[in-house]
Steps between C-alpha positions, in 0.01 A plus 500: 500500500868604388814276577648770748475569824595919654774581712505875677813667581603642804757753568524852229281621289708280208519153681129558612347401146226232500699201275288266298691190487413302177564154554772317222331286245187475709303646217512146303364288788238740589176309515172688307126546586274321304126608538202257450410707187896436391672822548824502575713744623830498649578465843744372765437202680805493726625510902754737621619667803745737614759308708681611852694735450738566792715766411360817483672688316554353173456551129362124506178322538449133517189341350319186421307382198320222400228379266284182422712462225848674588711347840603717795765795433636717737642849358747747591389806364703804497277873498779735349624253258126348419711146468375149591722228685341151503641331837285185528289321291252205596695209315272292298724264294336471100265745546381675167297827675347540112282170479296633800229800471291646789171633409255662741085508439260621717153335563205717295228556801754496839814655326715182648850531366623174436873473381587227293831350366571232229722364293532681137600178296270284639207726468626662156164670489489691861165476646328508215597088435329382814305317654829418704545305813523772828628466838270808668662642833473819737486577791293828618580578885610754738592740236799280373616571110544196308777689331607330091800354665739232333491128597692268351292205627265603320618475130465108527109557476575787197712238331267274529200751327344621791333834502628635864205758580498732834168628614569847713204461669353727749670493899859533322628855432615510147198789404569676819340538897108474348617169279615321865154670684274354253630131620511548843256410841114508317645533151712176500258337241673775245809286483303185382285672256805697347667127459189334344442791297858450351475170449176574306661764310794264395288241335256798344810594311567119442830583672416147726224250537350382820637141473879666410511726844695444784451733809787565750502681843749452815290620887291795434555387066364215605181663693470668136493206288291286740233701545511571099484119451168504745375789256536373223671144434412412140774787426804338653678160363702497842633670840819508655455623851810564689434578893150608376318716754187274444325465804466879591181517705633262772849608477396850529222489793785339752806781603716262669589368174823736355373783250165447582430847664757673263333353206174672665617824364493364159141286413325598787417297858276198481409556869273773378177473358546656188863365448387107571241530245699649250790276528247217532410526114883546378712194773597282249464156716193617587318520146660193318184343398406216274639597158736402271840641621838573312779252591693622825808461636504670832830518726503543880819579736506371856677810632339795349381726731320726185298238434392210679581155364168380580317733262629349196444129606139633607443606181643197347273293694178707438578560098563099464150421654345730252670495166332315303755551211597111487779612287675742666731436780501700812875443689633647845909545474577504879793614616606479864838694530378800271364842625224765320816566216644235326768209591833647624666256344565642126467137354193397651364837422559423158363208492177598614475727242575227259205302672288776478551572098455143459203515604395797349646398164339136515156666597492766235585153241897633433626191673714354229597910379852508354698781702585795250868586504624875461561398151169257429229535250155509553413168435524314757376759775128394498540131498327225751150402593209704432262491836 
């Protein structure tokens, strides 16, 4: 929980020492932990790795830092002298690290972590000032960390007043080996419950409010907040679905298809008994029934070979028949040049992303939101439609 990371020595008994390498100025961007009951106490919510280091013998160590609310730095730091060399930072042109805070909660009956970041001016009064709206995301597979990294995309929703809120959910590997077990093969349903219980918790602390929560997954993300919108879909406002693994039983019962026997060793094989059953109850496409379903906007890529671009269109199809939210559009963003990861082309990809917070913005009634500058007041953060 400190910002600092250990470095052993190698060589004589003096150069041997373990080195704790405190990180510069990282204590003021440090995120806290804010219990249900509201405890606080401070804690680091940050990334960092040690770097390659070629040369071997050297008085230097490069590492890497990063926060929610603090870009990527990479460090030169010297053992003897105990010095710090910044050699790169992230450039982020007007960015004021101080009007953002990370705060981390965890869920009262699962003990979910859930990190969230927001900005200070906008919500003066921290959590405490909510109901706010939430874009909800995670993503809970193969023992992946969904580490409190710095994205600079995403400060156009915090400008805007959205709560950003990730859900460590079981299958990811933030609390260790047992965390990632308890999500995998017949314990998949663990992710989904840890990511409705969040949601829950959120508006128990009238930190959101179903009608004000967006939920956001890309492939196995958006297996997670599928199958949480089939739980439970009076919680969720919206989805945004990017390459969603959503038609798992069918995708997983054929092993010609790429992954498909690989992905075996993960939630199980639907060609046994036990497996087909299980995985029966959780496929998303397969339990959409006749409810009233968040808006959707769903995106499909003709050449990913992770995901298949007919499971999303399937999906579509299936959730469009059976919605019978009136109100609530369900779209399919196509693209036919794209792969499983994003557009290659740095424009386009930006674009998309602009699509996609359009959407999410207009669904969660921040349409007309005036964009925050470094400098801005609060005012003008929480403006637009209220859905």
């Amino acid at each position: 929980g400190e910002c600092r990371i250990f470095v052993h020595g190698y060589g004589n008994a003096g150069d041997a020492a373990l080195h704790a390498i405190a990180f510069p100025d990282a204590a003021a961007h440090c995120g806290r932990v804010l219990t249900p009951r509201g405890a606080t106490a401070a804690r680091a919510a940050f990334s960092a790795h040690v770097e390659e280091n070629p040369i071997f013998e050297t008085e230097l160590v490069r590492y890497h830092y990063e926060s929610f609310t603090l870009p990527g730095m990479t460090y030169l730091y010297n053992v003897r002298t105990k010095e710090h060399q910044l050699v790169r930072q992230q450039p982020v042109p007007n960015f004021d690290p101080s009007l953002y805070r990370a705060e981390r909660i965890k869920t009262p009956r699962r003990a979910v972590p859930i990190s969230l970041v927001y900005r200070k001016d906008i919500h003066p009064q921290g959590l405490a000032g909510g109901p706010f709206p939430v874009l909800l995301t995670g993503y809970g597979a193969y023992g992946a960390c969904s580490d409190p990294d710095f994205d600079g995309n995403r400060l156009s929703l915090l400008d805007r007043g959205v709560v950003y809120a990730l859900v460590h959910v079981r299958g990811g590997g933030e609390l260790g080996r047992s965390w990632y077990e308890e999500g995998r093969y017949m314990a998949v349903k663990n992710r989904f419950q840890d990511f409705v219980e969040a949601a829950d918790t959120l508006v128990d602390l009238h930190v959101a409010m179903p009608r004000r929560i967006a939920a956001w997954g890309t492939s196995s993300g958006g297996l997670l907040v599928s199958a949480s919108a089939n739980l439970r879909p009076d919680l969720f406002r919206a989805m945004l679905l990017e390459v969603p693994f959503v038609d798992a039983l069918n995708t997983m019962r054929d092993p010609s298809i790429p992954l498909t026997t690989g992905e075996w060793e993960e939630i199980g094989n639907p060609n046994e008994r036990d497996y087909f059953y299980y995985m029966l109850e959780y496929s998303p496409y397969d339990n959409i029934r006749m409810e009233a379903y968040p808006a959707a906007l769903v995106t499909s890529s003709l050449n990913d070979a992770m995901v298949g671009y007919w499971e999303p269109l399937k999906y579509v199809s299936k959730l469009r028949c059976l919605s019978v939210a009136e109100d609530r559009p369900i779209l399919l963003q196509a693209d036919f040049h794209a792969g499983h990861g994003a557009a290659s082309d740095r424009y386009k990809c930006l674009q998309d992303s602009a699509f996609h917070f359009a959407f999410l913005l207009d669904q969660l009634g921040l349409a007309g939101a005036h964009l925050l500058g470094a400098g801005g007041n609060g005012a003008g953060g929480m403006q637009g439609s209220e859905r």
